Amino acid sequence: MDGQAVAPAAGTVVNAIATGHGAAFAIDLETTATVEFTSDGDIRGTVADAPDADTELVEQCVRRVFDAVGDEAGLDRSVAGARIRTESAVPMAAGLKSSSAAANATVLATLDALDCPDAMNPIDACRLGVEAARAADVTITGAFDDASASMLGGVTVTNNTTDDLEGQETVDWDVLVYTPPDRAFSAAVDVAACERVAPMAELAIELASEGRFVEAMTVNGFAFCATLGYDPDPLLAALPDAAGASLSGTGPSFVAVGDAEQLDAVERDWDERPGTTIRTTTRTEGATIV
């Protein structure tokens, strides 16, 4: 038996590290997971084009799906194994929620392989991936904001301390992503430093809860650039034209949103900088079995 699913990446509206409350939006860059069952009892993952990548997260996802619905699906747990392969258009360790997308895609692909795609509703499937991310130590907050945006599409506002969805809205933005050459791993971030900007994060989440997402992004971006030591110049360059811009996650990527014409000017500036620039859109549809 095998299964396959895709999940979109996401950009940050409000980083949840400071207060436990966050918001994120799905973007049209996909991660695909393929899960093939074996009878050798071994659960093992691989990442396309990255043979040395850590695969503990996707392996944890499969184990947890087995625990949750394996008996119901008639799985012989004494011999059940899996090979998981992920491939992605989402840069790893770039603040674009590659881990959340991989977890969501893997959970859904495993349910597909078990021939029980409806055994979990999307939020429960998302929470299972979040639990796997915590167990694999690839996240600080659990990243329920990022994971829910990837799983459901649109913009989500969440309480990451309780894994509760507090709001979801559809948005229609063009999106520009700028990724400098450096990479940043969430688990290495100084949480105490991030907590010092809690008042600004609280303001940002208040704006997001009112549907003022672009303002929330911009407040978040400057607050976390200062905290995490990133040069805010890409934000300053974007703001005369973009509707909103932010540091995404713990960086190093920046995201800007607006209409196509607004982002043309931002793209010209960001293209001059070292690194890569990607033009895409928001994503209404979240993770799905294919």
PDB file of C-alpha atoms in Angstrom:
ATOM      1  CA  MET A   1       0.000   0.000   0.000  1.00  0.00           C
ATOM      2  CA  ASP A   2       1.187   3.509  -0.668  1.00  0.00           C
ATOM      3  CA  GLY A   3      -0.180   7.028  -0.405  1.00  0.00           C
ATOM      4  CA  GLN A   4       0.698  10.535  -1.483  1.00  0.00           C
ATOM      5  CA  ALA A   5      -0.250  14.029  -0.338  1.00  0.00           C
ATOM      6  CA  VAL A   6       0.834  17.621  -0.832  1.00  0.00           C
ATOM      7  CA  ALA A   7       0.903  20.557   1.576  1.00  0.00           C
ATOM      8  CA  PRO A   8       1.693  24.228   0.974  1.00  0.00           C
ATOM      9  CA  ALA A   9       4.343  26.321   2.657  1.00  0.00           C
ATOM     10  CA  ALA A  10       3.374  29.347   4.733  1.00  0.00           C
ATOM     11  CA  GLY A  11       4.527  32.835   5.583  1.00  0.00           C
ATOM     12  CA  THR A  12       4.391  34.556   8.949  1.00  0.00           C
ATOM     13  CA  VAL A  13       1.881  37.163   9.996  1.00  0.00           C
ATOM     14  CA  VAL A  14       2.772  37.000  13.710  1.00  0.00           C
ATOM     15  CA  ASN A  15       5.536  34.884  15.205  1.00  0.00           C
ATOM     16  CA  ALA A  16       4.196  32.904  18.179  1.00  0.00           C
ATOM     17  CA  ILE A  17       7.490  32.564  20.054  1.00  0.00           C
ATOM     18  CA  ALA A  18       7.038  35.704  22.159  1.00  0.00           C
ATOM     19  CA  THR A  19       3.496  35.156  23.442  1.00  0.00           C
ATOM     20  CA  GLY A  20       2.293  31.724  22.327  1.00  0.00           C
ATOM     21  CA  HIS A  21      -0.196  33.331  19.928  1.00  0.00           C
ATOM     22  CA  GLY A  22       0.579  33.380  16.227  1.00  0.00           C
ATOM     23  CA  ALA A  23      -0.777  33.805  12.731  1.00  0.00           C
ATOM     24  CA  ALA A  24       0.365  32.560   9.329  1.00  0.00           C
ATOM     25  CA  PHE A  25      -0.820  32.345   5.727  1.00  0.00           C
ATOM     26  CA  ALA A  26      -0.509  29.563   3.156  1.00  0.00           C
ATOM     27  CA  ILE A  27       1.536  30.242   0.040  1.00  0.00           C
ATOM     28  CA  ASP A  28       1.618  28.360  -3.243  1.00  0.00           C
ATOM     29  CA  LEU A  29       4.873  26.442  -2.784  1.00  0.00           C
ATOM     30  CA  GLU A  30       4.311  22.733  -2.199  1.00  0.00           C
ATOM     31  CA  THR A  31       5.885  19.818  -0.380  1.00  0.00           C
ATOM     32  CA  THR A  32       4.943  16.325  -1.552  1.00  0.00           C
ATOM     33  CA  ALA A  33       5.155  13.245   0.665  1.00  0.00           C
ATOM     34  CA  THR A  34       4.929   9.668  -0.577  1.00  0.00           C
ATOM     35  CA  VAL A  35       4.508   6.850   1.946  1.00  0.00           C
ATOM     36  CA  GLU A  36       4.979   3.221   0.978  1.00  0.00           C
ATOM     37  CA  PHE A  37       4.292   0.519   3.547  1.00  0.00           C
ATOM     38  CA  THR A  38       6.700  -2.340   4.148  1.00  0.00           C
ATOM     39  CA  SER A  39       6.596  -5.452   6.327  1.00  0.00           C
ATOM     40  CA  ASP A  40      10.067  -5.085   7.858  1.00  0.00           C
ATOM     41  CA  GLY A  41       9.000  -2.991  10.864  1.00  0.00           C
ATOM     42  CA  ASP A  42      11.359  -0.183   9.856  1.00  0.00           C
ATOM     43  CA  ILE A  43      10.112   3.381   9.387  1.00  0.00           C
ATOM     44  CA  ARG A  44      12.594   5.413   7.400  1.00  0.00           C
ATOM     45  CA  GLY A  45      12.463   8.737   5.575  1.00  0.00           C
ATOM     46  CA  THR A  46      14.429  10.359   2.780  1.00  0.00           C
ATOM     47  CA  VAL A  47      14.422  13.889   1.392  1.00  0.00           C
ATOM     48  CA  ALA A  48      14.830  14.349  -2.345  1.00  0.00           C
ATOM     49  CA  ASP A  49      18.093  16.103  -3.238  1.00  0.00           C
ATOM     50  CA  ALA A  50      19.151  16.162   0.430  1.00  0.00           C
ATOM     51  CA  PRO A  51      20.415  12.688   1.384  1.00  0.00           C
ATOM     52  CA  ASP A  52      21.827  13.884   4.730  1.00  0.00           C
ATOM     53  CA  ALA A  53      18.686  15.729   5.881  1.00  0.00           C
ATOM     54  CA  ASP A  54      17.193  14.862   9.261  1.00  0.00           C
ATOM     55  CA  THR A  55      14.053  12.765   8.706  1.00  0.00           C
ATOM     56  CA  GLU A  56      13.001  12.266  12.325  1.00  0.00           C
ATOM     57  CA  LEU A  57       9.950  14.524  11.871  1.00  0.00           C
ATOM     58  CA  VAL A  58       8.323  12.535   9.066  1.00  0.00           C
ATOM     59  CA  GLU A  59       9.187   9.254  10.772  1.00  0.00           C
ATOM     60  CA  GLN A  60       7.488  10.501  13.938  1.00  0.00           C
ATOM     61  CA  CYS A  61       4.448  11.467  11.862  1.00  0.00           C
ATOM     62  CA  VAL A  62       4.058   7.946  10.476  1.00  0.00           C
ATOM     63  CA  ARG A  63       4.501   6.347  13.910  1.00  0.00           C
ATOM     64  CA  ARG A  64       1.842   8.597  15.386  1.00  0.00           C
ATOM     65  CA  VAL A  65      -0.639   7.871  12.609  1.00  0.00           C
ATOM     66  CA  PHE A  66       0.000   4.163  13.159  1.00  0.00           C
ATOM     67  CA  ASP A  67      -0.704   4.653  16.882  1.00  0.00           C
ATOM     68  CA  ALA A  68      -3.844   6.685  16.238  1.00  0.00           C
ATOM     69  CA  VAL A  69      -5.613   4.683  13.534  1.00  0.00           C
ATOM     70  CA  GLY A  70      -3.496   1.608  12.767  1.00  0.00           C
ATOM     71  CA  ASP A  71      -5.678  -0.829  14.689  1.00  0.00           C
ATOM     72  CA  GLU A  72      -8.833   0.580  13.141  1.00  0.00           C
ATOM     73  CA  ALA A  73      -7.260   0.203   9.695  1.00  0.00           C
ATOM     74  CA  GLY A  74      -6.275  -3.416  10.362  1.00  0.00           C
ATOM     75  CA  LEU A  75      -2.537  -2.697  10.381  1.00  0.00           C
ATOM     76  CA  ASP A  76      -0.301  -5.473  11.711  1.00  0.00           C
ATOM     77  CA  ARG A  77       1.820  -3.384  14.052  1.00  0.00           C
ATOM     78  CA  SER A  78       4.287  -6.233  14.668  1.00  0.00           C
ATOM     79  CA  VAL A  79       5.681  -5.956  11.136  1.00  0.00           C
ATOM     80  CA  ALA A  80       4.429  -2.596   9.861  1.00  0.00           C
ATOM     81  CA  GLY A  81       7.110  -0.381   8.389  1.00  0.00           C
ATOM     82  CA  ALA A  82       7.208   2.499   5.941  1.00  0.00           C
ATOM     83  CA  ARG A  83       9.425   4.351   3.529  1.00  0.00           C
ATOM     84  CA  ILE A  84       8.692   8.063   3.400  1.00  0.00           C
ATOM     85  CA  ARG A  85       9.988  10.312   0.646  1.00  0.00           C
ATOM     86  CA  THR A  86       9.495  14.060   0.606  1.00  0.00           C
ATOM     87  CA  GLU A  87      10.303  16.492  -2.167  1.00  0.00           C
ATOM     88  CA  SER A  88       9.711  20.171  -1.982  1.00  0.00           C
ATOM     89  CA  ALA A  89       9.783  23.543  -3.661  1.00  0.00           C
ATOM     90  CA  VAL A  90      10.078  25.037  -0.159  1.00  0.00           C
ATOM     91  CA  PRO A  91      13.629  25.971   0.952  1.00  0.00           C
ATOM     92  CA  MET A  92      14.564  24.213   4.197  1.00  0.00           C
ATOM     93  CA  ALA A  93      15.495  26.230   7.298  1.00  0.00           C
ATOM     94  CA  ALA A  94      14.410  29.433   5.586  1.00  0.00           C
ATOM     95  CA  GLY A  95      11.418  30.430   7.726  1.00  0.00           C
ATOM     96  CA  LEU A  96       8.860  29.222   5.167  1.00  0.00           C
ATOM     97  CA  LYS A  97       7.401  26.412   7.278  1.00  0.00           C
ATOM     98  CA  SER A  98       9.015  23.552   5.399  1.00  0.00           C
ATOM     99  CA  SER A  99       8.716  21.340   8.489  1.00  0.00           C
ATOM    100  CA  SER A 100       5.001  22.019   8.889  1.00  0.00           C
ATOM    101  CA  ALA A 101       4.374  21.318   5.208  1.00  0.00           C
ATOM    102  CA  ALA A 102       6.371  18.065   5.380  1.00  0.00           C
ATOM    103  CA  ALA A 103       4.523  16.944   8.513  1.00  0.00           C
ATOM    104  CA  ASN A 104       1.084  17.693   7.086  1.00  0.00           C
ATOM    105  CA  ALA A 105       1.845  15.990   3.778  1.00  0.00           C
ATOM    106  CA  THR A 106       3.255  12.934   5.563  1.00  0.00           C
ATOM    107  CA  VAL A 107       0.283  12.554   7.912  1.00  0.00           C
ATOM    108  CA  LEU A 108      -2.191  12.725   5.020  1.00  0.00           C
ATOM    109  CA  ALA A 109      -0.105  10.414   2.829  1.00  0.00           C
ATOM    110  CA  THR A 110      -0.010   7.841   5.647  1.00  0.00           C
ATOM    111  CA  LEU A 111      -3.784   8.036   6.060  1.00  0.00           C
ATOM    112  CA  ASP A 112      -4.081   7.590   2.296  1.00  0.00           C
ATOM    113  CA  ALA A 113      -1.821   4.529   2.372  1.00  0.00           C
ATOM    114  CA  LEU A 114      -3.949   3.079   5.182  1.00  0.00           C
ATOM    115  CA  ASP A 115      -7.021   3.637   2.982  1.00  0.00           C
ATOM    116  CA  CYS A 116      -8.678   5.676   5.731  1.00  0.00           C
ATOM    117  CA  PRO A 117      -8.338   9.280   4.567  1.00  0.00           C
ATOM    118  CA  ASP A 118     -11.293  10.408   6.688  1.00  0.00           C
ATOM    119  CA  ALA A 119     -10.137   8.801   9.936  1.00  0.00           C
ATOM    120  CA  MET A 120      -8.978  12.233  11.163  1.00  0.00           C
ATOM    121  CA  ASN A 121     -10.424  15.639  10.487  1.00  0.00           C
ATOM    122  CA  PRO A 122      -7.933  18.218   9.168  1.00  0.00           C
ATOM    123  CA  ILE A 123      -7.398  19.916  12.527  1.00  0.00           C
ATOM    124  CA  ASP A 124      -6.691  16.638  14.329  1.00  0.00           C
ATOM    125  CA  ALA A 125      -4.339  15.586  11.526  1.00  0.00           C
ATOM    126  CA  CYS A 126      -2.612  18.946  11.890  1.00  0.00           C
ATOM    127  CA  ARG A 127      -2.294  18.544  15.651  1.00  0.00           C
ATOM    128  CA  LEU A 128      -0.749  15.112  15.192  1.00  0.00           C
ATOM    129  CA  GLY A 129       1.927  16.645  12.961  1.00  0.00           C
ATOM    130  CA  VAL A 130       2.533  19.370  15.549  1.00  0.00           C
ATOM    131  CA  GLU A 131       3.026  16.728  18.243  1.00  0.00           C
ATOM    132  CA  ALA A 132       5.508  14.967  15.962  1.00  0.00           C
ATOM    133  CA  ALA A 133       7.383  18.240  15.410  1.00  0.00           C
ATOM    134  CA  ARG A 134       7.712  18.755  19.144  1.00  0.00           C
ATOM    135  CA  ALA A 135       8.941  15.195  19.609  1.00  0.00           C
ATOM    136  CA  ALA A 136      11.475  15.674  16.798  1.00  0.00           C
ATOM    137  CA  ASP A 137      12.637  18.961  18.374  1.00  0.00           C
ATOM    138  CA  VAL A 138      12.259  20.983  15.174  1.00  0.00           C
ATOM    139  CA  THR A 139      10.053  23.676  16.685  1.00  0.00           C
ATOM    140  CA  ILE A 140       9.898  25.910  19.735  1.00  0.00           C
ATOM    141  CA  THR A 141       6.159  26.638  19.967  1.00  0.00           C
ATOM    142  CA  GLY A 142       4.851  23.543  18.197  1.00  0.00           C
ATOM    143  CA  ALA A 143       4.123  25.784  15.201  1.00  0.00           C
ATOM    144  CA  PHE A 144       0.385  25.186  15.214  1.00  0.00           C
ATOM    145  CA  ASP A 145      -0.032  28.555  13.482  1.00  0.00           C
ATOM    146  CA  ASP A 146       2.210  27.516  10.611  1.00  0.00           C
ATOM    147  CA  ALA A 147       0.851  23.989  10.463  1.00  0.00           C
ATOM    148  CA  SER A 148      -2.797  25.095  10.494  1.00  0.00           C
ATOM    149  CA  ALA A 149      -2.219  27.578   7.658  1.00  0.00           C
ATOM    150  CA  SER A 150      -0.555  24.816   5.655  1.00  0.00           C
ATOM    151  CA  MET A 151      -3.265  22.281   6.441  1.00  0.00           C
ATOM    152  CA  LEU A 152      -6.303  24.541   5.957  1.00  0.00           C
ATOM    153  CA  GLY A 153      -5.137  27.259   3.553  1.00  0.00           C
ATOM    154  CA  GLY A 154      -5.778  30.980   3.931  1.00  0.00           C
ATOM    155  CA  VAL A 155      -4.729  32.889   7.058  1.00  0.00           C
ATOM    156  CA  THR A 156      -5.033  31.253  10.464  1.00  0.00           C
ATOM    157  CA  VAL A 157      -4.801  32.843  13.911  1.00  0.00           C
ATOM    158  CA  THR A 158      -3.951  30.418  16.700  1.00  0.00           C
ATOM    159  CA  ASN A 159      -3.124  29.808  20.326  1.00  0.00           C
ATOM    160  CA  ASN A 160      -0.006  27.655  20.100  1.00  0.00           C
ATOM    161  CA  THR A 161       0.042  26.884  23.815  1.00  0.00           C
ATOM    162  CA  THR A 162      -3.257  24.992  23.509  1.00  0.00           C
ATOM    163  CA  ASP A 163      -3.189  24.189  19.769  1.00  0.00           C
ATOM    164  CA  ASP A 164      -6.506  25.961  19.268  1.00  0.00           C
ATOM    165  CA  LEU A 165      -7.623  27.619  16.058  1.00  0.00           C
ATOM    166  CA  GLU A 166      -8.919  31.088  16.899  1.00  0.00           C
ATOM    167  CA  GLY A 167      -9.665  32.337  13.396  1.00  0.00           C
ATOM    168  CA  GLN A 168      -9.336  31.591   9.705  1.00  0.00           C
ATOM    169  CA  GLU A 169      -9.856  33.862   6.714  1.00  0.00           C
ATOM    170  CA  THR A 170      -9.302  33.679   2.981  1.00  0.00           C
ATOM    171  CA  VAL A 171      -6.929  36.227   1.485  1.00  0.00           C
ATOM    172  CA  ASP A 172      -5.969  36.919  -2.115  1.00  0.00           C
ATOM    173  CA  TRP A 173      -2.465  38.368  -2.282  1.00  0.00           C
ATOM    174  CA  ASP A 174       0.457  38.165  -4.602  1.00  0.00           C
ATOM    175  CA  VAL A 175       3.451  37.086  -2.525  1.00  0.00           C
ATOM    176  CA  LEU A 176       7.145  37.797  -2.886  1.00  0.00           C
ATOM    177  CA  VAL A 177       9.686  35.764  -0.927  1.00  0.00           C
ATOM    178  CA  TYR A 178      13.304  36.841  -0.490  1.00  0.00           C
ATOM    179  CA  THR A 179      15.692  34.302   1.005  1.00  0.00           C
ATOM    180  CA  PRO A 180      19.261  35.413   1.812  1.00  0.00           C
ATOM    181  CA  PRO A 181      22.017  32.795   1.483  1.00  0.00           C
ATOM    182  CA  ASP A 182      22.067  31.995   5.213  1.00  0.00           C
ATOM    183  CA  ARG A 183      19.820  29.430   6.904  1.00  0.00           C
ATOM    184  CA  ALA A 184      18.275  29.494  10.384  1.00  0.00           C
ATOM    185  CA  PHE A 185      16.986  26.547  12.419  1.00  0.00           C
ATOM    186  CA  SER A 186      14.080  27.327  14.748  1.00  0.00           C
ATOM    187  CA  ALA A 187      15.299  25.099  17.558  1.00  0.00           C
ATOM    188  CA  ALA A 188      18.458  27.223  17.895  1.00  0.00           C
ATOM    189  CA  VAL A 189      16.605  30.519  18.539  1.00  0.00           C
ATOM    190  CA  ASP A 190      17.047  32.412  21.828  1.00  0.00           C
ATOM    191  CA  VAL A 191      13.516  32.224  23.235  1.00  0.00           C
ATOM    192  CA  ALA A 192      14.244  34.589  26.128  1.00  0.00           C
ATOM    193  CA  ALA A 193      15.340  37.265  23.669  1.00  0.00           C
ATOM    194  CA  CYS A 194      12.152  36.818  21.655  1.00  0.00           C
ATOM    195  CA  GLU A 195      10.028  37.170  24.765  1.00  0.00           C
ATOM    196  CA  ARG A 196      11.406  40.688  25.283  1.00  0.00           C
ATOM    197  CA  VAL A 197       9.339  41.890  22.312  1.00  0.00           C
ATOM    198  CA  ALA A 198       6.122  40.409  23.736  1.00  0.00           C
ATOM    199  CA  PRO A 199       4.373  43.836  23.870  1.00  0.00           C
ATOM    200  CA  MET A 200       4.931  44.315  20.137  1.00  0.00           C
ATOM    201  CA  ALA A 201       3.885  40.722  19.443  1.00  0.00           C
ATOM    202  CA  GLU A 202       0.708  41.304  21.463  1.00  0.00           C
ATOM    203  CA  LEU A 203      -0.042  44.364  19.354  1.00  0.00           C
ATOM    204  CA  ALA A 204       0.560  42.351  16.199  1.00  0.00           C
ATOM    205  CA  ILE A 205      -1.735  39.508  17.256  1.00  0.00           C
ATOM    206  CA  GLU A 206      -4.426  42.038  18.211  1.00  0.00           C
ATOM    207  CA  LEU A 207      -4.203  43.494  14.696  1.00  0.00           C
ATOM    208  CA  ALA A 208      -4.351  40.012  13.161  1.00  0.00           C
ATOM    209  CA  SER A 209      -7.381  39.096  15.267  1.00  0.00           C
ATOM    210  CA  GLU A 210      -9.126  42.162  13.817  1.00  0.00           C
ATOM    211  CA  GLY A 211      -8.287  41.031  10.273  1.00  0.00           C
ATOM    212  CA  ARG A 212      -5.610  43.698   9.848  1.00  0.00           C
ATOM    213  CA  PHE A 213      -3.089  41.159   8.648  1.00  0.00           C
ATOM    214  CA  VAL A 214      -0.787  43.395   6.614  1.00  0.00           C
ATOM    215  CA  GLU A 215      -0.312  45.802   9.521  1.00  0.00           C
ATOM    216  CA  ALA A 216       0.306  42.867  11.855  1.00  0.00           C
ATOM    217  CA  MET A 217       2.964  41.497   9.492  1.00  0.00           C
ATOM    218  CA  THR A 218       4.867  44.737   9.404  1.00  0.00           C
ATOM    219  CA  VAL A 219       4.871  45.199  13.196  1.00  0.00           C
ATOM    220  CA  ASN A 220       6.012  41.594  13.559  1.00  0.00           C
ATOM    221  CA  GLY A 221       8.756  41.996  10.971  1.00  0.00           C
ATOM    222  CA  PHE A 222      10.505  44.940  12.585  1.00  0.00           C
ATOM    223  CA  ALA A 223      10.143  43.512  16.101  1.00  0.00           C
ATOM    224  CA  PHE A 224      11.694  40.171  15.243  1.00  0.00           C
ATOM    225  CA  CYS A 225      14.406  41.561  12.971  1.00  0.00           C
ATOM    226  CA  ALA A 226      15.597  43.549  15.977  1.00  0.00           C
ATOM    227  CA  THR A 227      15.355  40.552  18.307  1.00  0.00           C
ATOM    228  CA  LEU A 228      16.953  37.973  16.017  1.00  0.00           C
ATOM    229  CA  GLY A 229      19.653  40.245  14.656  1.00  0.00           C
ATOM    230  CA  TYR A 230      18.524  40.564  11.036  1.00  0.00           C
ATOM    231  CA  ASP A 231      19.092  43.697   8.985  1.00  0.00           C
ATOM    232  CA  PRO A 232      15.615  45.217   8.440  1.00  0.00           C
ATOM    233  CA  ASP A 233      16.673  46.853   5.174  1.00  0.00           C
ATOM    234  CA  PRO A 234      14.656  44.402   2.989  1.00  0.00           C
ATOM    235  CA  LEU A 235      11.545  45.445   4.932  1.00  0.00           C
ATOM    236  CA  LEU A 236      12.320  49.126   4.563  1.00  0.00           C
ATOM    237  CA  ALA A 237      12.852  48.640   0.834  1.00  0.00           C
ATOM    238  CA  ALA A 238       9.511  46.819   0.500  1.00  0.00           C
ATOM    239  CA  LEU A 239       7.251  49.121   2.492  1.00  0.00           C
ATOM    240  CA  PRO A 240       6.803  52.028   0.092  1.00  0.00           C
ATOM    241  CA  ASP A 241       5.186  49.580  -2.331  1.00  0.00           C
ATOM    242  CA  ALA A 242       4.024  46.380  -0.611  1.00  0.00           C
ATOM    243  CA  ALA A 243       0.801  46.241   1.383  1.00  0.00           C
ATOM    244  CA  GLY A 244       2.705  44.452   4.137  1.00  0.00           C
ATOM    245  CA  ALA A 245       6.048  42.759   4.731  1.00  0.00           C
ATOM    246  CA  SER A 246       7.643  40.694   7.463  1.00  0.00           C
ATOM    247  CA  LEU A 247      10.457  38.440   8.517  1.00  0.00           C
ATOM    248  CA  SER A 248       9.019  34.950   8.076  1.00  0.00           C
ATOM    249  CA  GLY A 249       9.336  32.667  11.067  1.00  0.00           C
ATOM    250  CA  THR A 250      12.778  32.944  12.614  1.00  0.00           C
ATOM    251  CA  GLY A 251      14.200  33.934   9.234  1.00  0.00           C
ATOM    252  CA  PRO A 252      16.143  34.395   7.210  1.00  0.00           C
ATOM    253  CA  SER A 253      13.382  34.757   4.583  1.00  0.00           C
ATOM    254  CA  PHE A 254      11.324  37.910   4.171  1.00  0.00           C
ATOM    255  CA  VAL A 255       7.821  37.922   2.704  1.00  0.00           C
ATOM    256  CA  ALA A 256       5.969  40.824   1.115  1.00  0.00           C
ATOM    257  CA  VAL A 257       2.325  40.816   0.041  1.00  0.00           C
ATOM    258  CA  GLY A 258       0.159  43.028  -2.129  1.00  0.00           C
ATOM    259  CA  ASP A 259      -1.091  43.122  -5.690  1.00  0.00           C
ATOM    260  CA  ALA A 260       1.077  42.268  -8.687  1.00  0.00           C
ATOM    261  CA  GLU A 261       1.952  45.844  -9.547  1.00  0.00           C
ATOM    262  CA  GLN A 262       2.930  46.688  -5.979  1.00  0.00           C
ATOM    263  CA  LEU A 263       5.291  43.735  -5.800  1.00  0.00           C
ATOM    264  CA  ASP A 264       6.973  44.474  -9.139  1.00  0.00           C
ATOM    265  CA  ALA A 265       8.878  47.349  -7.534  1.00  0.00           C
ATOM    266  CA  VAL A 266       9.797  45.261  -4.481  1.00  0.00           C
ATOM    267  CA  GLU A 267      11.001  42.438  -6.699  1.00  0.00           C
ATOM    268  CA  ARG A 268      13.350  44.751  -8.570  1.00  0.00           C
ATOM    269  CA  ASP A 269      15.008  45.744  -5.285  1.00  0.00           C
ATOM    270  CA  TRP A 270      15.124  42.261  -3.764  1.00  0.00           C
ATOM    271  CA  ASP A 271      16.524  40.762  -6.984  1.00  0.00           C
ATOM    272  CA  GLU A 272      19.590  42.962  -6.537  1.00  0.00           C
ATOM    273  CA  ARG A 273      20.401  41.343  -3.202  1.00  0.00           C
ATOM    274  CA  PRO A 274      22.385  38.119  -2.696  1.00  0.00           C
ATOM    275  CA  GLY A 275      20.124  35.115  -2.338  1.00  0.00           C
ATOM    276  CA  THR A 276      16.956  34.061  -4.141  1.00  0.00           C
ATOM    277  CA  THR A 277      13.616  35.709  -4.843  1.00  0.00           C
ATOM    278  CA  ILE A 278      10.432  33.734  -5.522  1.00  0.00           C
ATOM    279  CA  ARG A 279       7.167  35.162  -6.831  1.00  0.00           C
ATOM    280  CA  THR A 280       4.024  33.272  -5.867  1.00  0.00           C
ATOM    281  CA  THR A 281       0.519  33.778  -4.446  1.00  0.00           C
ATOM    282  CA  THR A 282      -1.497  32.977  -1.385  1.00  0.00           C
ATOM    283  CA  ARG A 283      -3.135  29.575  -1.284  1.00  0.00           C
ATOM    284  CA  THR A 284      -6.806  29.025  -0.460  1.00  0.00           C
ATOM    285  CA  GLU A 285      -6.627  25.236  -0.565  1.00  0.00           C
ATOM    286  CA  GLY A 286      -4.575  23.584   2.133  1.00  0.00           C
ATOM    287  CA  ALA A 287      -2.995  20.151   2.318  1.00  0.00           C
ATOM    288  CA  THR A 288      -4.638  17.429   0.290  1.00  0.00           C
ATOM    289  CA  ILE A 289      -4.298  13.788  -0.713  1.00  0.00           C
ATOM    290  CA  VAL A 290      -3.407  13.346  -4.381  1.00  0.00           C
TER     291      VAL A 290
END
